[in-house]
Every structure is written in structure tokens, then in C-alpha cells.
Short mmCIF file of C-alpha atoms in Angstrom, two decimals:
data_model
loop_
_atom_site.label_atom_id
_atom_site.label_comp_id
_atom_site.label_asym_id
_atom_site.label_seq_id
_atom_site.Cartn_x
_atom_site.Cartn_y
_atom_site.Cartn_z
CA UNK P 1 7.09 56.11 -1.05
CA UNK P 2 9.97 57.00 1.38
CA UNK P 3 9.40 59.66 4.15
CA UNK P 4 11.40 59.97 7.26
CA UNK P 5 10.89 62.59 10.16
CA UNK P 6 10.76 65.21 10.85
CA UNK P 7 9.94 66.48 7.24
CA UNK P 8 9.03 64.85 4.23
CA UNK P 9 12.86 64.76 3.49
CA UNK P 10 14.65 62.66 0.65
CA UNK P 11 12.51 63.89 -1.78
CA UNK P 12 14.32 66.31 -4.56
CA UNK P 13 14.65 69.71 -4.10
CA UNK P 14 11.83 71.90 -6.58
CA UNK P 15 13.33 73.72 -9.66
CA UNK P 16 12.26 75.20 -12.24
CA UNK P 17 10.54 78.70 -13.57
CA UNK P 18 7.54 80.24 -12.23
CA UNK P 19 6.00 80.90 -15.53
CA UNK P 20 6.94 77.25 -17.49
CA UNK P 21 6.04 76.75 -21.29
CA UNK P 22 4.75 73.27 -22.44
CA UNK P 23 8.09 72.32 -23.57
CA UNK P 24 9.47 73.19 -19.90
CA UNK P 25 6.33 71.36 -18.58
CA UNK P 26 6.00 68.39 -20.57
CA UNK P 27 10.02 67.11 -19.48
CA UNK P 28 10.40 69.18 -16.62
CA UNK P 29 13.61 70.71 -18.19
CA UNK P 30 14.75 74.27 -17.55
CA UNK P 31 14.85 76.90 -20.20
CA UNK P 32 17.98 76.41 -21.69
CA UNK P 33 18.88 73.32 -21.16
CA UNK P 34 18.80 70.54 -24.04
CA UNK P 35 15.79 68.01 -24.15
CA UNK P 36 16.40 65.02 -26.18
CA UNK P 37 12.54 64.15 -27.25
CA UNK P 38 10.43 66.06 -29.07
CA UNK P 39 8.35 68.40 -26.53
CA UNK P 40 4.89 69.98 -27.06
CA UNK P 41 2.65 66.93 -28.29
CA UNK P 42 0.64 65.14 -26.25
CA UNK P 43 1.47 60.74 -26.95
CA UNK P 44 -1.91 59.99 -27.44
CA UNK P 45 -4.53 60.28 -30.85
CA UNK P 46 -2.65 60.17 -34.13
CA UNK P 47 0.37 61.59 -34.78
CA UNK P 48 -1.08 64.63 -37.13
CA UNK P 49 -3.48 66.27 -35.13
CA UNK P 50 -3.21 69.88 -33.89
CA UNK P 51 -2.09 70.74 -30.74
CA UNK P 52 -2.89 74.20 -29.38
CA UNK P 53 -1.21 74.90 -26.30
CA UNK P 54 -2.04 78.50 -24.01
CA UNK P 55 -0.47 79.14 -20.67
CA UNK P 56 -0.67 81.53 -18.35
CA UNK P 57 0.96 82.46 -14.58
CA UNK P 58 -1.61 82.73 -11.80
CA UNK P 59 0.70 83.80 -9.07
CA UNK P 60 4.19 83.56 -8.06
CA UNK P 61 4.94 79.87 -8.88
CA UNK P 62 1.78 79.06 -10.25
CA UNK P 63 0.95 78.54 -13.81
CA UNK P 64 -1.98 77.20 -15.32
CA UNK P 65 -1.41 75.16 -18.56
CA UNK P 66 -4.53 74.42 -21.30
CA UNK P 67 -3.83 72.05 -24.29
CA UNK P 68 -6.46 71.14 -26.96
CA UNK P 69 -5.22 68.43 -29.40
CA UNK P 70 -7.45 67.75 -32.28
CA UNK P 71 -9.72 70.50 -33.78
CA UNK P 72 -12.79 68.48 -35.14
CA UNK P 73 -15.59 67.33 -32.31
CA UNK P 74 -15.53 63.50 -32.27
CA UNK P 75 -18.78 61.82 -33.76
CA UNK P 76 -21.04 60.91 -30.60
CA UNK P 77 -21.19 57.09 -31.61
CA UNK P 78 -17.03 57.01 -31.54
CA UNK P 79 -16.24 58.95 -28.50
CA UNK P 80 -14.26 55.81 -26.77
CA UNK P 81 -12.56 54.44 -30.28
CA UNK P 82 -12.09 57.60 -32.38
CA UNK P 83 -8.09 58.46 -32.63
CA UNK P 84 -8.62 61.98 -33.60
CA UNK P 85 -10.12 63.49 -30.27
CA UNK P 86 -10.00 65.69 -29.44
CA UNK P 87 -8.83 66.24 -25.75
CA UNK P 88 -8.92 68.77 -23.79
CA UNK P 89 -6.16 68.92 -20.96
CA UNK P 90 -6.00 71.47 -18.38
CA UNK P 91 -2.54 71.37 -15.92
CA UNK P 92 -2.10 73.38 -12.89
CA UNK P 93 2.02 73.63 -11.68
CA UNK P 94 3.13 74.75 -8.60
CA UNK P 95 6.60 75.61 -8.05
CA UNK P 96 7.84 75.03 -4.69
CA UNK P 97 10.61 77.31 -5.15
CA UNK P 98 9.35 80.20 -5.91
CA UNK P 99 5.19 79.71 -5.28
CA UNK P 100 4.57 81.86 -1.66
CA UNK P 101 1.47 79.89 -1.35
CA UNK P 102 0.20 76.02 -0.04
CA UNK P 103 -1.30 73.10 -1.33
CA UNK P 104 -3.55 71.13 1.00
CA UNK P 105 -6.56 68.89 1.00
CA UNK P 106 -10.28 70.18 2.06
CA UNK P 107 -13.65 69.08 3.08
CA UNK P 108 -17.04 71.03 3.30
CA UNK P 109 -18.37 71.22 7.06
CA UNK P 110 -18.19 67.74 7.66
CA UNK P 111 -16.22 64.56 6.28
CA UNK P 112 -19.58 62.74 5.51
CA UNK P 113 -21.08 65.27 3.36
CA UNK P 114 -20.73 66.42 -0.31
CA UNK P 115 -19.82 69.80 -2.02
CA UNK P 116 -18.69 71.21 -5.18
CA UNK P 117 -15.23 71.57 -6.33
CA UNK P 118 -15.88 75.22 -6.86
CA UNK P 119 -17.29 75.79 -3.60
CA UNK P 120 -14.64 73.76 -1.63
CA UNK P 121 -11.65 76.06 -3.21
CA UNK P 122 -13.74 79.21 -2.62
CA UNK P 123 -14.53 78.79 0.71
CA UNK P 124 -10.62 78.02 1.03
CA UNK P 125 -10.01 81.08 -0.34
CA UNK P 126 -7.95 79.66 -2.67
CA UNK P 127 -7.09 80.23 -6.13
CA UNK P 128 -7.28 76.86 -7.83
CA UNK P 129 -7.84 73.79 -7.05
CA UNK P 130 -9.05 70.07 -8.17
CA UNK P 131 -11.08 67.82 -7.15
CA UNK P 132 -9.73 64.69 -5.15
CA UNK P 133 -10.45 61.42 -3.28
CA UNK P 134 -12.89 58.43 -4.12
CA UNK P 135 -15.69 58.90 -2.05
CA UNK P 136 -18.91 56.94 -1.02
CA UNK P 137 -21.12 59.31 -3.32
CA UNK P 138 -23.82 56.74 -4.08
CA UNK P 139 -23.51 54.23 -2.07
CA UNK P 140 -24.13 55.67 1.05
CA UNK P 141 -27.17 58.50 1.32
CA UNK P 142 -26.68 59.76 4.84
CA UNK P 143 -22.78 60.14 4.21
CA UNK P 144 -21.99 60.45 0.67
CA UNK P 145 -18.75 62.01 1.04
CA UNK P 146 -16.90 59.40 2.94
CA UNK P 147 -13.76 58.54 1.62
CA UNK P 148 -13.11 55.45 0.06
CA UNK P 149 -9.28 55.31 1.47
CA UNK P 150 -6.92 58.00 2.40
CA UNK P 151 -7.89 61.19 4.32
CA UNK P 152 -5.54 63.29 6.07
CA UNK P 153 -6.13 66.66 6.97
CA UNK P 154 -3.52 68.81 8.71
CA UNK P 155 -2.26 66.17 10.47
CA UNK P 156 -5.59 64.34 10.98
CA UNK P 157 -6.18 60.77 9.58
CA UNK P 158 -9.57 60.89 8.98
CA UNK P 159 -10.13 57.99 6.81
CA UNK P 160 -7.91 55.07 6.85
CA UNK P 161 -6.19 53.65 3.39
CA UNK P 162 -7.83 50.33 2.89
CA UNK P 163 -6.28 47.46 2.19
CA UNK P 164 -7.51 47.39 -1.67
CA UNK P 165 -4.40 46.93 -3.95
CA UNK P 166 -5.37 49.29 -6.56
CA UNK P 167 -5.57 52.45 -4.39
CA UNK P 168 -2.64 54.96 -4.41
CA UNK P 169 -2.53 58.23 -1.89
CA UNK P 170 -0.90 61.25 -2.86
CA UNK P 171 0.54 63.16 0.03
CA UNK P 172 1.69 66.62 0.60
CA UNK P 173 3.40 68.73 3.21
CA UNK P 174 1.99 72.05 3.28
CA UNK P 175 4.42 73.50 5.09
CA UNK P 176 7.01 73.16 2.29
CA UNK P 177 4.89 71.94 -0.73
CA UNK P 178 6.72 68.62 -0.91
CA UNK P 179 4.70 65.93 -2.64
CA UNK P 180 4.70 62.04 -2.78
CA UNK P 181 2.85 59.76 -4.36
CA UNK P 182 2.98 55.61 -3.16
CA UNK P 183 0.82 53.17 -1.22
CA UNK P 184 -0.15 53.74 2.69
CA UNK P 185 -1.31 50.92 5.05
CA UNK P 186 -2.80 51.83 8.62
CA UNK P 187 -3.08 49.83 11.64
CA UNK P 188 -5.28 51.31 14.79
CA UNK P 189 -6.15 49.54 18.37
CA UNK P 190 -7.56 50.59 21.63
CA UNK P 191 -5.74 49.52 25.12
CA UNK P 192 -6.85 50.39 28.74
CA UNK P 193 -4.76 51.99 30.10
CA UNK P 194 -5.51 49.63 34.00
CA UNK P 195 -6.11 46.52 32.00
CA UNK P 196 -3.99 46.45 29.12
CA UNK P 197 -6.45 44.84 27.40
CA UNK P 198 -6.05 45.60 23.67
CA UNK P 199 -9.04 45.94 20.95
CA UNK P 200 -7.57 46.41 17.34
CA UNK P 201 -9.58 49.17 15.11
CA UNK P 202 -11.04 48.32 11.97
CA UNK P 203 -11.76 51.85 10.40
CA UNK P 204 -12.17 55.32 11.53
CA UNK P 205 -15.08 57.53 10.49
CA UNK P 206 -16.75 54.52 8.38
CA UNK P 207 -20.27 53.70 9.41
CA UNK P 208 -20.46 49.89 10.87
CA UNK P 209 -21.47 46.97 9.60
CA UNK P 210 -24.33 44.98 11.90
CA UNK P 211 -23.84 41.30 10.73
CA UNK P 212 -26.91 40.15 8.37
CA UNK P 213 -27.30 37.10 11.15
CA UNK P 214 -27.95 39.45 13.41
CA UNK P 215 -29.85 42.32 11.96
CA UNK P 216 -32.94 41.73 13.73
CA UNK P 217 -31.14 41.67 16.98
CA UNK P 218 -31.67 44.81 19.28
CA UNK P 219 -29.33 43.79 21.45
CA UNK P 220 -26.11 43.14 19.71
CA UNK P 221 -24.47 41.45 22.77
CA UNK P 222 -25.73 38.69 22.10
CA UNK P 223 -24.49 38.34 18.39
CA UNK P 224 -22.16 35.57 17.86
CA UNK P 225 -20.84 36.67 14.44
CA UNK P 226 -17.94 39.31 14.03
CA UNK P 227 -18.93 42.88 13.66
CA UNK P 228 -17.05 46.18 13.34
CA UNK P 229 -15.30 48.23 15.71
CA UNK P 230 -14.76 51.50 14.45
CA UNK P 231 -13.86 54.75 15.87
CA UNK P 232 -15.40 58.63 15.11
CA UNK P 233 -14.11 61.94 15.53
CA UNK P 234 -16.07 65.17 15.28
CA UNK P 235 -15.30 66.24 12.15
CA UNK P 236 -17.05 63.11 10.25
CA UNK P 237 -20.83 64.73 10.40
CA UNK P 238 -22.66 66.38 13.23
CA UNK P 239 -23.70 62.84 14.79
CA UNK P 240 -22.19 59.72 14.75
CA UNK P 241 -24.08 57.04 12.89
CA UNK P 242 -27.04 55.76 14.05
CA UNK P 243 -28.19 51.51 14.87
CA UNK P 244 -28.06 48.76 16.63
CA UNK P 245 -25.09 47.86 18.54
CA UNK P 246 -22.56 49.56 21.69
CA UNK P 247 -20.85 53.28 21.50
CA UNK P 248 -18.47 54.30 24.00
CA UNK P 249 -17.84 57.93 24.17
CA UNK P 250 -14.29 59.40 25.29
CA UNK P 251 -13.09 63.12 26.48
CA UNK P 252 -9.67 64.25 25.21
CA UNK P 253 -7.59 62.24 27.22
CA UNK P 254 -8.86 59.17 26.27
CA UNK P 255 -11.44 58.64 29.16
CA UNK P 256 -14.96 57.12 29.25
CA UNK P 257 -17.64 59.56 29.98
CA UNK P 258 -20.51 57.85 28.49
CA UNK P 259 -21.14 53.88 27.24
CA UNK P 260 -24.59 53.02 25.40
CA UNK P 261 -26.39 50.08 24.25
CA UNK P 262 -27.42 51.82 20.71
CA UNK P 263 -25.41 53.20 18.45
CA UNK P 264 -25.97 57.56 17.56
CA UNK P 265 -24.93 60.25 19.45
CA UNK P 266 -23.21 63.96 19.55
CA UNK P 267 -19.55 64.67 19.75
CA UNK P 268 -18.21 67.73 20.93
CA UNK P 269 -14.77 69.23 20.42
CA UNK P 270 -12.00 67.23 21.98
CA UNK P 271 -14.35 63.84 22.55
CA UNK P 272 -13.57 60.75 20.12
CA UNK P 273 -16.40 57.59 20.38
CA UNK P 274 -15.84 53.99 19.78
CA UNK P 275 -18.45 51.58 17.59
CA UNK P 276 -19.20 48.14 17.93
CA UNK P 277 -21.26 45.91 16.11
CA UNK P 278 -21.74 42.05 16.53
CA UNK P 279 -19.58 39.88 19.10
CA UNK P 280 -17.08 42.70 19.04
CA UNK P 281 -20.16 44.35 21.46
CA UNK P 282 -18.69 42.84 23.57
CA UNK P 283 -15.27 42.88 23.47
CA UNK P 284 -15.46 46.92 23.50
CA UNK P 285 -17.52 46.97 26.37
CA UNK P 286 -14.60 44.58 28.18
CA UNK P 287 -12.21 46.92 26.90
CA UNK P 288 -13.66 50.24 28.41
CA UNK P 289 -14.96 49.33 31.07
CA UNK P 290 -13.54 51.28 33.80
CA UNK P 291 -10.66 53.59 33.32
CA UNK P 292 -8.66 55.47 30.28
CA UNK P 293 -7.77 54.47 26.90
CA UNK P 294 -5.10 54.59 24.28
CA UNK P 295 -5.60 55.27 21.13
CA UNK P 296 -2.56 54.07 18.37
CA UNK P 297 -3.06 54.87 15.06
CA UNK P 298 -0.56 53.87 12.91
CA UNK P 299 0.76 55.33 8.97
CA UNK P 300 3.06 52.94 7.27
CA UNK P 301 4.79 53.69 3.79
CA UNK P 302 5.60 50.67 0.95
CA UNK P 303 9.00 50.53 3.06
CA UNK P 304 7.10 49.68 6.12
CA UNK P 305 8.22 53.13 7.32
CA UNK P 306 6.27 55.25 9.68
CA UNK P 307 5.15 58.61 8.67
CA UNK P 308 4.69 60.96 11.52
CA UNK P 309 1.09 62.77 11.66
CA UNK P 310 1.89 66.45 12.07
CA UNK P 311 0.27 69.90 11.32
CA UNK P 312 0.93 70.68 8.19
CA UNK P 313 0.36 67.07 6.83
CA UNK P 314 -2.54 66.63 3.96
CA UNK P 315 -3.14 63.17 1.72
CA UNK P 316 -6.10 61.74 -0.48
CA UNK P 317 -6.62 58.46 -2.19
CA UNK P 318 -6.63 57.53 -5.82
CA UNK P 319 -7.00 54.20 -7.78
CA UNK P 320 -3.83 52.96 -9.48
CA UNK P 321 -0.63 54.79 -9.87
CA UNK P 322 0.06 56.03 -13.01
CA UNK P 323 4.07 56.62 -13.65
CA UNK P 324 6.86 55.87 -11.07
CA UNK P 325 10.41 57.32 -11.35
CA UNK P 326 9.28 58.08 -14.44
CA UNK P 327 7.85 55.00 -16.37
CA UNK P 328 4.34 54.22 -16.84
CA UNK P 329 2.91 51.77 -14.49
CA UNK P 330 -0.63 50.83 -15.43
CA UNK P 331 -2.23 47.99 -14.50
CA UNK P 332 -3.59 45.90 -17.32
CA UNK P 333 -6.96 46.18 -16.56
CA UNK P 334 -8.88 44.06 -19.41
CA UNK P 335 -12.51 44.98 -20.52
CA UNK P 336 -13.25 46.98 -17.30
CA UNK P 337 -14.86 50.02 -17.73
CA UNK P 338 -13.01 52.23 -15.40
CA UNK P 339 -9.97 51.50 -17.45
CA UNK P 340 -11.77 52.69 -21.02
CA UNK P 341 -12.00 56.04 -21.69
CA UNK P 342 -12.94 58.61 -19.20
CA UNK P 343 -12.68 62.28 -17.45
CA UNK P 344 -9.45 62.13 -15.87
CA UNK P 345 -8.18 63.93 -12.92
CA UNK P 346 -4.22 63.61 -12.35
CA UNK P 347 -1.71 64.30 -9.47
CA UNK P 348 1.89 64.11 -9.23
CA UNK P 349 5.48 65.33 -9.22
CA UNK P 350 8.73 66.12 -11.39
CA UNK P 351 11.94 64.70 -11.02
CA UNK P 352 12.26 68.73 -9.57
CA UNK P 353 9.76 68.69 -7.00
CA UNK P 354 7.23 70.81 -8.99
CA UNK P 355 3.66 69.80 -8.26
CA UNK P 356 1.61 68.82 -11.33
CA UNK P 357 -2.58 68.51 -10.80
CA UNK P 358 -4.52 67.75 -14.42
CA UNK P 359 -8.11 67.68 -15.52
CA UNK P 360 -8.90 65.65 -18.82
CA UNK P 361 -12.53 66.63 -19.82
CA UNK P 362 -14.04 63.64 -21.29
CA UNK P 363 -17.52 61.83 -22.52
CA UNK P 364 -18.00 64.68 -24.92
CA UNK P 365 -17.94 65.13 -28.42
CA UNK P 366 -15.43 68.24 -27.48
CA UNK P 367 -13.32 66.27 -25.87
CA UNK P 368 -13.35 62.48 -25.68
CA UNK P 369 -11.65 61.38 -21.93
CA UNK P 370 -8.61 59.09 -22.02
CA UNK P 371 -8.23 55.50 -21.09
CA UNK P 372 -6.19 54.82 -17.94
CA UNK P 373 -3.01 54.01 -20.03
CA UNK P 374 -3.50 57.07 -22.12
CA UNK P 375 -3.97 58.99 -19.05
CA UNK P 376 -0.60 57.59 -17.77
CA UNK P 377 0.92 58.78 -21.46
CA UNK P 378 -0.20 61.77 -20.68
CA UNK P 379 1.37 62.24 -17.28
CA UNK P 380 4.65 60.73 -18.56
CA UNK P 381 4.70 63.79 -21.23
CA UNK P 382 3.72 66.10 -18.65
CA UNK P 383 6.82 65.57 -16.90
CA UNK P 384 5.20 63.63 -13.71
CA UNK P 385 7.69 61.57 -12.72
CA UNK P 386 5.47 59.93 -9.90
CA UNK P 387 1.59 60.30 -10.69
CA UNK P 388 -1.57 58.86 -9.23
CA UNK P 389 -5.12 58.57 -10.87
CA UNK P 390 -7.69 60.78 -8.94
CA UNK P 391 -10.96 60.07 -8.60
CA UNK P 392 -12.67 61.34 -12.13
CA UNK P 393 -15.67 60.58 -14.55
CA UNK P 394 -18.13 62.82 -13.54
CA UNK P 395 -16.33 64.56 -9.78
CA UNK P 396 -13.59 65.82 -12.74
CA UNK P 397 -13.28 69.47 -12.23
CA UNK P 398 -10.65 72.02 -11.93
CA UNK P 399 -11.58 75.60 -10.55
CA UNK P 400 -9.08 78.55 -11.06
CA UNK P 401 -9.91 82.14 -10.01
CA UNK P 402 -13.38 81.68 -8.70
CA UNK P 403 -14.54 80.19 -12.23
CA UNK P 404 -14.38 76.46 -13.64
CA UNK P 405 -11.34 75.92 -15.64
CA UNK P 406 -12.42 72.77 -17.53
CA UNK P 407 -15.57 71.57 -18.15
CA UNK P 408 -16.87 68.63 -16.54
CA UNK P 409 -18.98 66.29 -17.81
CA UNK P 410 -22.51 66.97 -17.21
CA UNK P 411 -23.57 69.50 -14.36
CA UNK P 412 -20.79 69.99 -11.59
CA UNK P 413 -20.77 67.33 -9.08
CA UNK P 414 -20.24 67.93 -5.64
CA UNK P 415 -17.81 65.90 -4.09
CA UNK P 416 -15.93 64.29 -0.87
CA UNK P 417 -12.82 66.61 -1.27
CA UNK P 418 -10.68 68.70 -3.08
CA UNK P 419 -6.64 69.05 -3.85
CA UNK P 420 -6.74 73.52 -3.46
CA UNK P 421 -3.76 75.84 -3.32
CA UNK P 422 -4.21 78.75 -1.46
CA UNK P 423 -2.03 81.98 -1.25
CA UNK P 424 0.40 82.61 1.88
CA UNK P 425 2.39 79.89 4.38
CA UNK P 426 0.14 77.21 5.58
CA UNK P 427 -0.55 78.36 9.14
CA UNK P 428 -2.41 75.56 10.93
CA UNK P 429 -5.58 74.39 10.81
CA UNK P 430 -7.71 71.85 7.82
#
């Protein structure tokens, strides 16, 4: 992942027709040019099956590609061994070149809650869009939309990559419709601004952890073990989490206006707060004091490169790349389940610079889901030069002109966020 400032520069220049053809799609050649593979069959099944293939432009730029390979449902019993599907793939391209609209990333009214793919590109007003990000979802009941890594928001960071080696962010530039794919790492810390004395963040917008050895204490002062110090902004839910242990409240410019000994409270536009659990109580409390703060927060690329937060700026987490410059990259990933067959949902780019998002409906006898190295095969073919796994089983869903494009298995899940494009120049705001 290379970016450099002011722009998401050094990435290649979008090409390519508005209204593409799988052939055009699946090697990201231009009409007219010679391709040197065979184009127009998905790598994955045996090599007999039917492929039907229907395409179809939603705007300038825009194109929305469905490809059914294999014409007999699968048995139920051999959904994740059968070899004859089928699969249903559905591929939404954007053109930077000619499309005169955006792609960003989206949340429902708040961070920590869930919503529907469907709803999160209609309230956009957009006219497609995917789902995105890994996301609490279960884990957490009070704030099931969390992201589990990456989220930026026009220019926000949200949610902080973790340090997990098997997550990969995909991140786009509205302004221009560039796209990246690669690894972030964040750093954060608090300094006063009398003192100097510096507090390094853990996570921002992540609910703390009280220590188990001290989970019965009220007072979390006097916890000797090491807790969490994590920071909130108003867009994570419409109070900060709730609990034992110290929250420090600051106005826009970084000042104190309110400390407390238990952990819950209201933020209003412009305030940030500050949690602490455990021994790091205490440490927080040293830290603010008296006085102003600094905030750093800190976006670092695989170069150990900074990328700039600016308006404009949108990125979402995944698990495990998929291609890079072109070659598949899969992990081997043994008898785990999340690397057997599944619903699939794909981001990435062409050697061009067009922007590729794909839904593979799976865990049906209409279509059976793809393993993770099939679902890499079937980026390569796609012409995704640089592609990242989404999050998918279940939160797999494209929406396209108000209506579900694929079909998802079981009822529509709501979800953290969503991937939408949405007509006109990106003109500020998440």
C-alpha cells in the first residue's frame, strides 16, 4: 500500500469503457485490444459447466455485471464439495474516468449500531452499494456494529486497524475514486499540553476492558492490573459506554470540562472523552489533570508511510487479501471454517484504476459460496489486480437501484457498514 500526500497519488490512472463486457471485465483489457487467456469463464467448478453472463450500465461509469456458472442446483448434502455449483456472482465496476459519481463508506446513525445493507445505500441515496467491514455483530449486544478494524469516514478514523495479521483495509478517496487495498497500523497518545506528560491510546470507539482481578472493584483506582485507555467521539452511539472505571470529557480544543469516577456519559458535537480502566485510572487522571490536551492519531501504510486524514478519505477492514499486483495471495488456512466455502463479498482494483465490488451468494443449493482460494480465483479472473476479502457469510449483500441484487443467505442481515456509490462529486460530509 503506497500513498503519499496530498492525494492518493502513485496509483494508475482509471481506463477503460463505461459499459465493459465480461471479457473487458474479467482482464481489464480494452475493447480492441488482444487478451492472451481465454476470457468469460469463471476458474473455479469443472471445466464444462455453463456460464451465463448478463450485464448492464447503471450510470455513467457504472456497470453492474451478473454471472451464473452451472445450471443444475447442487444437492443440499454436497453444497461445500460438489464441483458443479453452481455460483452465482454479482460485480459492480466503477469507472473512475468516466463515472460522475463517488464511492464512500457509511454507517446508520451511530458507529455502534446495526442496519441493513439496503437501508444504508438508500438512506445514502445511492445507487448501489455492498456491504463492508467485520463488525462486533454478536459479540457485543449494546454495540453490535463496532468494527472489528478499520473505519474511516470522510476523513474520520473511527475505528483503529488492529494489530491482527490477517486483516486487510481497503481504502478509497472519494474525491477522485482512487482505490487501494494493503495493511494499516495506527498508533494514538494523549499529552498535556503544561505537563508533557504522555498517555499512549489503546483503541478509539471500542468499549473497555475492566480487568477480571478487579471486576468487583468500584473504584478502579485502586486496581493494580493494566486496563484500557480508550478514547470516544460522538459519532460511536448516543452515550459512551457505561462501568466501572475514570472518563475525562474534552471540548474541541482538547480541554477538560468534566472528569468522573464512573464510566457513561453524553457527548455533544465538538467534545471527544477519554476511558480508563484498571491502573491506567490512574495514569489518565495524572495526565488531565489540569490544563489542555493533544490528541495524535497516527495512519501508517506497509511502507511505514503516513497517510494524511482528510475530507474526502473513506476505508473499511477485511480479513486476508486476496490478489496483489495481480497474483493470488491466500493464506493457507487448513481445516478452518472461514476458509471453506462461503458467501463472499469482494473489493478491489484493476491494473486501470477501475473499482471492482463482488457478491458471491453462497450456502444454497442455487448457488454454493466459494472457498477463500476460490474466491481469490475469482477476483484474479475478474481483473482485480489488488483485492481484499470483505466481511461475508451471512452480512453478504449487494443492493442496486433500491432492490437487492443478489440474494443473501437467509433473511438480510443488518450490518456495521456498507461500501455505496452515490451519484454527483463527493461534497463533504460521512
Amino acid at each position: 500500500m503506497t500513498v503519499s500526500t496530498p492525494a492518493l497519488s502513485g496509483l494508475r490512472r482509471a481506463g477503460a469503457l463505461a459499459a465493459v463486457t465480461l471479457a473487458t471485465l474479467a482482464l481489464g483489457v480494452v475493447p480492441g485490444t488482444r487478451a492472451d487467456a481465454a476470457v468469460g469463464t469463471l476458474p473455479i467448478g469443472d471445466a464444462d459447466l455453463t456460464e451465463v453472463t448478463t450485464s448492464r450500465a447503471l450510470a455513467d461509469g457504472v456497470t453492474l455485471t451478473r454471472i451464473v456458472r452451472g445450471t443444475e442446483p447442487a444437492p443440499a448434502d454436497q453444497i461445500n464439495t460438489t464441483t458443479r455449483g453452481p455460483w452465482v456472482v454479482n460485480v459492480l465496476t466503477i469507472d473512475p474516468r468516466h463515472a460522475r459519481g463517488h464511492l464512500k463508506a457509511t454507517y446508520g446513525p451511530n458507529l455502534g449500531q446495526v442496519e441493513k445493507t439496503t437501508d444504508l445505500v438508500r438512506d445514502s441515496g445511492a445507487l448501489a452499494g455492498v456491504n463492508a467491514s467485520f463488525f462486533t455483530f454478536t459479540a457485543s449486544q449494546l454495540y453490535p456494529g463496532d468494527p472489528v478494524g478499520l473505519g474511516l469516514y470522510g476523513g474520520k478514523l473511527l475505528s483503529e486497524p488492529t494489530t491482527e495479521p490477517g486483516e486487510a483495509n481497503f481504502v478509497v478517496d472519494a474525491t477522485s475514486n482512487r482505490a487501494l487495498t494493503g495493511k494499516l497500523t495506527w498508533s494514538g497518545s494523549v499529552r498535556n499540553r503544561r505537563t508533557h506528560t504522555v498517555l499512549p491510546l489503546e483503541f478509539i470507539n471500542h468499549p473497555p476492558v475492566v480487568p477480571a482481578g478487579c471486576a468487583a472493584l468500584t473504584d478502579q483506582t485502586a486496581c493494580t492490573e493494566p486496563g484500557d485507555v480508550v478514547r470516544f467521539t460522538p459519532e460511536f452511539d448516543s452515550a459512551t459506554p457505561a462501568g466501572a472505571g475514570v472518563e475525562v470529557v474534552l471540548n474541541r480544543l482538547g480541554c477538560v470540562v468534566r472528569t468522573a469516577t464512573t464510566r457513561g456519559t453524553t457527548l455533544v458535537a465538538g467534545q471527544t472523552s477519554l476511558q480508563a480502566t484498571g491502573r491506567d485510572t490512574v495514569a489518565l487522571l495524572d495526565v488531565a489533570g489540569r490544563g489542555c490536551l493533544d490528541l495524535t492519531s497516527t495512519l501508517t501504510n506497509e511502507q511505514g508511510r503516513n497517510l494524511p486524514l482528510r475530507p474526502g478519505l473513506f476505508g473499511v477492514n477485511g480479513r486476508y487479501p486476496l490478489t496483489a499486483d495481480g497474483q493470488i495471495v491466500v493464506p493457507d488456512g487448513g481445516s478452518d471454517s472461514f476458509f471453506a466455502r462461503n458467501p463472499r463479498t469482494i473489493a478491489g482494483t484493476t491494473r486501470d484504476g477501475r473499482i471492482v465490488l463482488a457478491t458471491i451468494d453462497g450456502r444454497q443449493t442455487t448457488s454454493v459460496g466459494t472457498t477463500l482460494d476460490e474466491t481469490a480465483a475469482v477476483a484474479q479472473a475478474l481483473g482485480m489486480s489488488d483485492a481484499i476479502n470483505l466481511d461475508g457469510g451471512g452480512s453478504t449483500t449487494m443492493a442496486a437501484e433500491g432492490a437487492l441484487a443478489n440474494h443473501p443467505s437467509g433473511a438480510e442481515r443488518a450490518v456495521g457498514d456498507a461500501l455505496v456509490y452515490v451519484g454527483g462529486r463527493y461534497r463533504g460530509g460521512n
